[in-house]
């Protein structure tokens, strides 16, 4: 946090737009960051008028704020949502077609041809790893359909990952976002593509989360917060290899019921992993070893995940986070269309999704 002003001055940047969410904007560390910048003569603008699940008009308003006050750079400070908005605003500055022309799912990444302003990310949750990402998930204001804006140009120039900013993260947010990070590392390790570098990073990410998540949730200290922050960043690096069945189970819960992304993953994780064990026993043995489990097998990993959820107060059942039996058909329709499961180590059918939702209900 303290390195930021000198970094900006060295880059000759004197007028950044900070993009954040209204909650983060009200926290003491945010005021501190602003003060550090102002003291060094940097003229700061703040844009925090964003939705919990960001929409296109948030991006247009942010780009207007950038133009009107003639900013020279963008600093995203916050959780995955705020960082997504910051990244999408960075895209919008020199790409003024309709925002969804750049939707990656329709091949829109090829339209990202111009430069992007100097873009910096500062995570304040330890979960999505969006600080090291190249994509932003933004929804349509009316239809709420989520679009993915993607381009290697959207990678931050630098990430300031400071665990001090996560010290006061509430326990429930720490638990949900931390389980998102664990899901990234586990799904990336198992994903079917051959990518030994990502697998090494994923295993070490799993080990760091195993060592620190309970403490970070129940009795946080700087060490547990540091380990969670680096492990979440590692998860997002590792999942360049791919994700899997758990993310495809989770995404429909967010679009249909507005469930927090991390919480949706956390509840589904043990069930998704149980589904993956048969045929991949060796990989589960390696996960079990990383977790220091007595029995080095998939069953022990699944039991560990249920136990962990209990210890950090995450429910074991979907019914406890608002899912009802009559949601299952629609959820299964959405899950089968999701982009994550084609990288799962084994194929997942619509029937499998229905079975998994029913089991977890
Ligand atoms: N770009 C990607 O690849 C990608 C991947 C997955 C998810 N996402 C997006 O990320 C979002 C989820 O991100 P998230 O899990 O970080 O949640 P979030 O950004 O919604 O933050 C969760 C809550 O914690 C608050 N908060 C953040 N930092 C805080 C702090 N230090 N102290 C106290 N409160 C704090 C926020 O204001 C918010 O209310 C979703 O919108 C999702 O679409 C993006
Ligand atoms: Fe995720």
PDB file of N, CA and C in Angstrom, residues 65-109:
ATOM      1  N   UNK A  65     -16.431   9.321 -16.062  1.00  0.00           N
ATOM      2  CA  UNK A  65     -15.681   9.945 -14.962  1.00  0.00           C
ATOM      3  C   UNK A  65     -14.206  10.072 -15.349  1.00  0.00           C
ATOM      4  N   UNK A  66     -13.680   9.072 -16.016  1.00  0.00           N
ATOM      5  CA  UNK A  66     -12.276   9.087 -16.460  1.00  0.00           C
ATOM      6  C   UNK A  66     -12.051  10.241 -17.442  1.00  0.00           C
ATOM      7  N   UNK A  67     -12.967  10.363 -18.426  1.00  0.00           N
ATOM      8  CA  UNK A  67     -12.830  11.393 -19.467  1.00  0.00           C
ATOM      9  C   UNK A  67     -12.974  12.792 -18.896  1.00  0.00           C
ATOM     10  N   UNK A  68     -14.031  12.978 -18.083  1.00  0.00           N
ATOM     11  CA  UNK A  68     -14.355  14.323 -17.609  1.00  0.00           C
ATOM     12  C   UNK A  68     -13.241  14.920 -16.761  1.00  0.00           C
ATOM     13  N   UNK A  69     -12.533  14.055 -16.040  1.00  0.00           N
ATOM     14  CA  UNK A  69     -11.501  14.587 -15.155  1.00  0.00           C
ATOM     15  C   UNK A  69     -10.099  14.320 -15.706  1.00  0.00           C
ATOM     16  N   UNK A  70     -10.061  13.914 -16.976  1.00  0.00           N
ATOM     17  CA  UNK A  70      -8.790  13.726 -17.698  1.00  0.00           C
ATOM     18  C   UNK A  70      -7.764  12.924 -16.915  1.00  0.00           C
ATOM     19  N   UNK A  71      -8.126  11.692 -16.663  1.00  0.00           N
ATOM     20  CA  UNK A  71      -7.258  10.792 -15.886  1.00  0.00           C
ATOM     21  C   UNK A  71      -6.180  10.171 -16.772  1.00  0.00           C
ATOM     22  N   UNK A  72      -5.086   9.700 -16.152  1.00  0.00           N
ATOM     23  CA  UNK A  72      -4.020   9.091 -16.947  1.00  0.00           C
ATOM     24  C   UNK A  72      -3.815   7.604 -16.649  1.00  0.00           C
ATOM     25  N   UNK A  73      -4.587   7.062 -15.693  1.00  0.00           N
ATOM     26  CA  UNK A  73      -4.389   5.653 -15.335  1.00  0.00           C
ATOM     27  C   UNK A  73      -5.589   5.175 -14.518  1.00  0.00           C
ATOM     28  N   UNK A  74      -5.685   3.861 -14.345  1.00  0.00           N
ATOM     29  CA  UNK A  74      -6.801   3.285 -13.572  1.00  0.00           C
ATOM     30  C   UNK A  74      -6.241   2.344 -12.514  1.00  0.00           C
ATOM     31  N   UNK A  75      -6.703   2.550 -11.269  1.00  0.00           N
ATOM     32  CA  UNK A  75      -6.295   1.656 -10.178  1.00  0.00           C
ATOM     33  C   UNK A  75      -7.552   0.964  -9.655  1.00  0.00           C
ATOM     34  N   UNK A  76      -7.637  -0.341  -9.825  1.00  0.00           N
ATOM     35  CA  UNK A  76      -8.761  -1.098  -9.269  1.00  0.00           C
ATOM     36  C   UNK A  76      -8.405  -1.515  -7.856  1.00  0.00           C
ATOM     37  N   UNK A  77      -9.274  -1.166  -6.886  1.00  0.00           N
ATOM     38  CA  UNK A  77      -9.047  -1.586  -5.492  1.00  0.00           C
ATOM     39  C   UNK A  77     -10.312  -2.268  -5.002  1.00  0.00           C
ATOM     40  N   UNK A  78     -10.232  -3.555  -4.645  1.00  0.00           N
ATOM     41  CA  UNK A  78     -11.434  -4.203  -4.115  1.00  0.00           C
ATOM     42  C   UNK A  78     -11.437  -5.698  -4.336  1.00  0.00           C
ATOM     43  N   UNK A  79     -12.628  -6.277  -4.198  1.00  0.00           N
ATOM     44  CA  UNK A  79     -12.817  -7.692  -4.468  1.00  0.00           C
ATOM     45  C   UNK A  79     -12.952  -7.915  -5.967  1.00  0.00           C
ATOM     46  N   UNK A  80     -13.344  -9.125  -6.322  1.00  0.00           N
ATOM     47  CA  UNK A  80     -13.446  -9.494  -7.735  1.00  0.00           C
ATOM     48  C   UNK A  80     -14.380  -8.578  -8.510  1.00  0.00           C
ATOM     49  N   UNK A  81     -15.459  -8.143  -7.870  1.00  0.00           N
ATOM     50  CA  UNK A  81     -16.441  -7.314  -8.585  1.00  0.00           C
ATOM     51  C   UNK A  81     -15.828  -5.964  -8.972  1.00  0.00           C
ATOM     52  N   UNK A  82     -15.219  -5.277  -8.007  1.00  0.00           N
ATOM     53  CA  UNK A  82     -14.618  -3.960  -8.287  1.00  0.00           C
ATOM     54  C   UNK A  82     -13.470  -4.074  -9.301  1.00  0.00           C
ATOM     55  N   UNK A  83     -12.685  -5.141  -9.185  1.00  0.00           N
ATOM     56  CA  UNK A  83     -11.557  -5.293 -10.126  1.00  0.00           C
ATOM     57  C   UNK A  83     -12.063  -5.566 -11.540  1.00  0.00           C
ATOM     58  N   UNK A  84     -13.173  -6.304 -11.641  1.00  0.00           N
ATOM     59  CA  UNK A  84     -13.778  -6.528 -12.960  1.00  0.00           C
ATOM     60  C   UNK A  84     -14.230  -5.204 -13.577  1.00  0.00           C
ATOM     61  N   UNK A  85     -14.875  -4.371 -12.763  1.00  0.00           N
ATOM     62  CA  UNK A  85     -15.352  -3.080 -13.279  1.00  0.00           C
ATOM     63  C   UNK A  85     -14.162  -2.222 -13.716  1.00  0.00           C
ATOM     64  N   UNK A  86     -13.124  -2.195 -12.888  1.00  0.00           N
ATOM     65  CA  UNK A  86     -11.938  -1.392 -13.227  1.00  0.00           C
ATOM     66  C   UNK A  86     -11.344  -1.855 -14.559  1.00  0.00           C
ATOM     67  N   UNK A  87     -11.284  -3.171 -14.734  1.00  0.00           N
ATOM     68  CA  UNK A  87     -10.699  -3.728 -15.966  1.00  0.00           C
ATOM     69  C   UNK A  87     -11.572  -3.388 -17.176  1.00  0.00           C
ATOM     70  N   UNK A  88     -12.889  -3.463 -17.003  1.00  0.00           N
ATOM     71  CA  UNK A  88     -13.788  -3.158 -18.120  1.00  0.00           C
ATOM     72  C   UNK A  88     -13.753  -1.673 -18.470  1.00  0.00           C
ATOM     73  N   UNK A  89     -13.596  -0.810 -17.455  1.00  0.00           N
ATOM     74  CA  UNK A  89     -13.478   0.630 -17.737  1.00  0.00           C
ATOM     75  C   UNK A  89     -12.178   0.879 -18.513  1.00  0.00           C
ATOM     76  N   UNK A  90     -11.107   0.196 -18.090  1.00  0.00           N
ATOM     77  CA  UNK A  90      -9.829   0.345 -18.799  1.00  0.00           C
ATOM     78  C   UNK A  90     -10.002  -0.013 -20.278  1.00  0.00           C
ATOM     79  N   UNK A  91     -10.761  -1.052 -20.547  1.00  0.00           N
ATOM     80  CA  UNK A  91     -11.029  -1.446 -21.933  1.00  0.00           C
ATOM     81  C   UNK A  91     -11.802  -0.353 -22.673  1.00  0.00           C
ATOM     82  N   UNK A  92     -12.823   0.183 -22.008  1.00  0.00           N
ATOM     83  CA  UNK A  92     -13.760   1.130 -22.630  1.00  0.00           C
ATOM     84  C   UNK A  92     -13.100   2.443 -23.057  1.00  0.00           C
ATOM     85  N   UNK A  93     -12.031   2.829 -22.367  1.00  0.00           N
ATOM     86  CA  UNK A  93     -11.438   4.155 -22.624  1.00  0.00           C
ATOM     87  C   UNK A  93     -11.089   4.349 -24.107  1.00  0.00           C
ATOM     88  N   UNK A  94     -10.466   3.344 -24.730  1.00  0.00           N
ATOM     89  CA  UNK A  94     -10.100   3.501 -26.148  1.00  0.00           C
ATOM     90  C   UNK A  94     -10.837   2.515 -27.054  1.00  0.00           C
ATOM     91  N   UNK A  95     -11.968   1.987 -26.569  1.00  0.00           N
ATOM     92  CA  UNK A  95     -12.795   1.074 -27.375  1.00  0.00           C
ATOM     93  C   UNK A  95     -14.250   1.484 -27.167  1.00  0.00           C
ATOM     94  N   UNK A  96     -14.775   2.326 -28.064  1.00  0.00           N
ATOM     95  CA  UNK A  96     -16.063   2.957 -27.803  1.00  0.00           C
ATOM     96  C   UNK A  96     -17.249   2.337 -28.539  1.00  0.00           C
ATOM     97  N   UNK A  97     -17.065   1.162 -29.115  1.00  0.00           N
ATOM     98  CA  UNK A  97     -18.239   0.432 -29.643  1.00  0.00           C
ATOM     99  C   UNK A  97     -19.065   0.005 -28.434  1.00  0.00           C
ATOM    100  N   UNK A  98     -20.261  -0.539 -28.679  1.00  0.00           N
ATOM    101  CA  UNK A  98     -21.037  -1.107 -27.584  1.00  0.00           C
ATOM    102  C   UNK A  98     -20.141  -2.098 -26.817  1.00  0.00           C
ATOM    103  N   UNK A  99     -20.195  -2.057 -25.480  1.00  0.00           N
ATOM    104  CA  UNK A  99     -19.261  -2.851 -24.671  1.00  0.00           C
ATOM    105  C   UNK A  99     -19.290  -4.335 -25.029  1.00  0.00           C
ATOM    106  N   UNK A 100     -20.475  -4.821 -25.394  1.00  0.00           N
ATOM    107  CA  UNK A 100     -20.584  -6.264 -25.603  1.00  0.00           C
ATOM    108  C   UNK A 100     -20.132  -6.718 -27.008  1.00  0.00           C
ATOM    109  N   UNK A 101     -19.686  -5.734 -27.814  1.00  0.00           N
ATOM    110  CA  UNK A 101     -19.008  -6.089 -29.065  1.00  0.00           C
ATOM    111  C   UNK A 101     -17.720  -6.844 -28.742  1.00  0.00           C
ATOM    112  N   UNK A 102     -17.212  -6.624 -27.508  1.00  0.00           N
ATOM    113  CA  UNK A 102     -15.938  -7.242 -27.108  1.00  0.00           C
ATOM    114  C   UNK A 102     -16.158  -8.554 -26.340  1.00  0.00           C
ATOM    115  N   UNK A 103     -17.403  -9.040 -26.327  1.00  0.00           N
ATOM    116  CA  UNK A 103     -17.740 -10.277 -25.603  1.00  0.00           C
ATOM    117  C   UNK A 103     -16.946 -11.451 -26.187  1.00  0.00           C
ATOM    118  N   UNK A 104     -16.177 -12.070 -25.324  1.00  0.00           N
ATOM    119  CA  UNK A 104     -15.283 -13.151 -25.747  1.00  0.00           C
ATOM    120  C   UNK A 104     -16.056 -14.367 -26.261  1.00  0.00           C
ATOM    121  N   UNK A 105     -17.254 -14.589 -25.726  1.00  0.00           N
ATOM    122  CA  UNK A 105     -18.004 -15.797 -26.104  1.00  0.00           C
ATOM    123  C   UNK A 105     -18.497 -15.738 -27.552  1.00  0.00           C
ATOM    124  N   UNK A 106     -18.537 -14.500 -28.127  1.00  0.00           N
ATOM    125  CA  UNK A 106     -18.858 -14.394 -29.554  1.00  0.00           C
ATOM    126  C   UNK A 106     -17.612 -14.006 -30.362  1.00  0.00           C
ATOM    127  N   UNK A 107     -16.452 -14.262 -29.779  1.00  0.00           N
ATOM    128  CA  UNK A 107     -15.188 -13.984 -30.486  1.00  0.00           C
ATOM    129  C   UNK A 107     -14.799 -12.518 -30.484  1.00  0.00           C
ATOM    130  N   UNK A 108     -15.404 -11.735 -29.581  1.00  0.00           N
ATOM    131  CA  UNK A 108     -15.190 -10.283 -29.562  1.00  0.00           C
ATOM    132  C   UNK A 108     -13.796  -9.853 -29.140  1.00  0.00           C
ATOM    133  N   UNK A 109     -13.007 -10.789 -28.629  1.00  0.00           N
ATOM    134  CA  UNK A 109     -11.652 -10.406 -28.206  1.00  0.00           C
ATOM    135  C   UNK A 109     -10.834  -9.840 -29.371  1.00  0.00           C
TER     136      UNK A 109
END
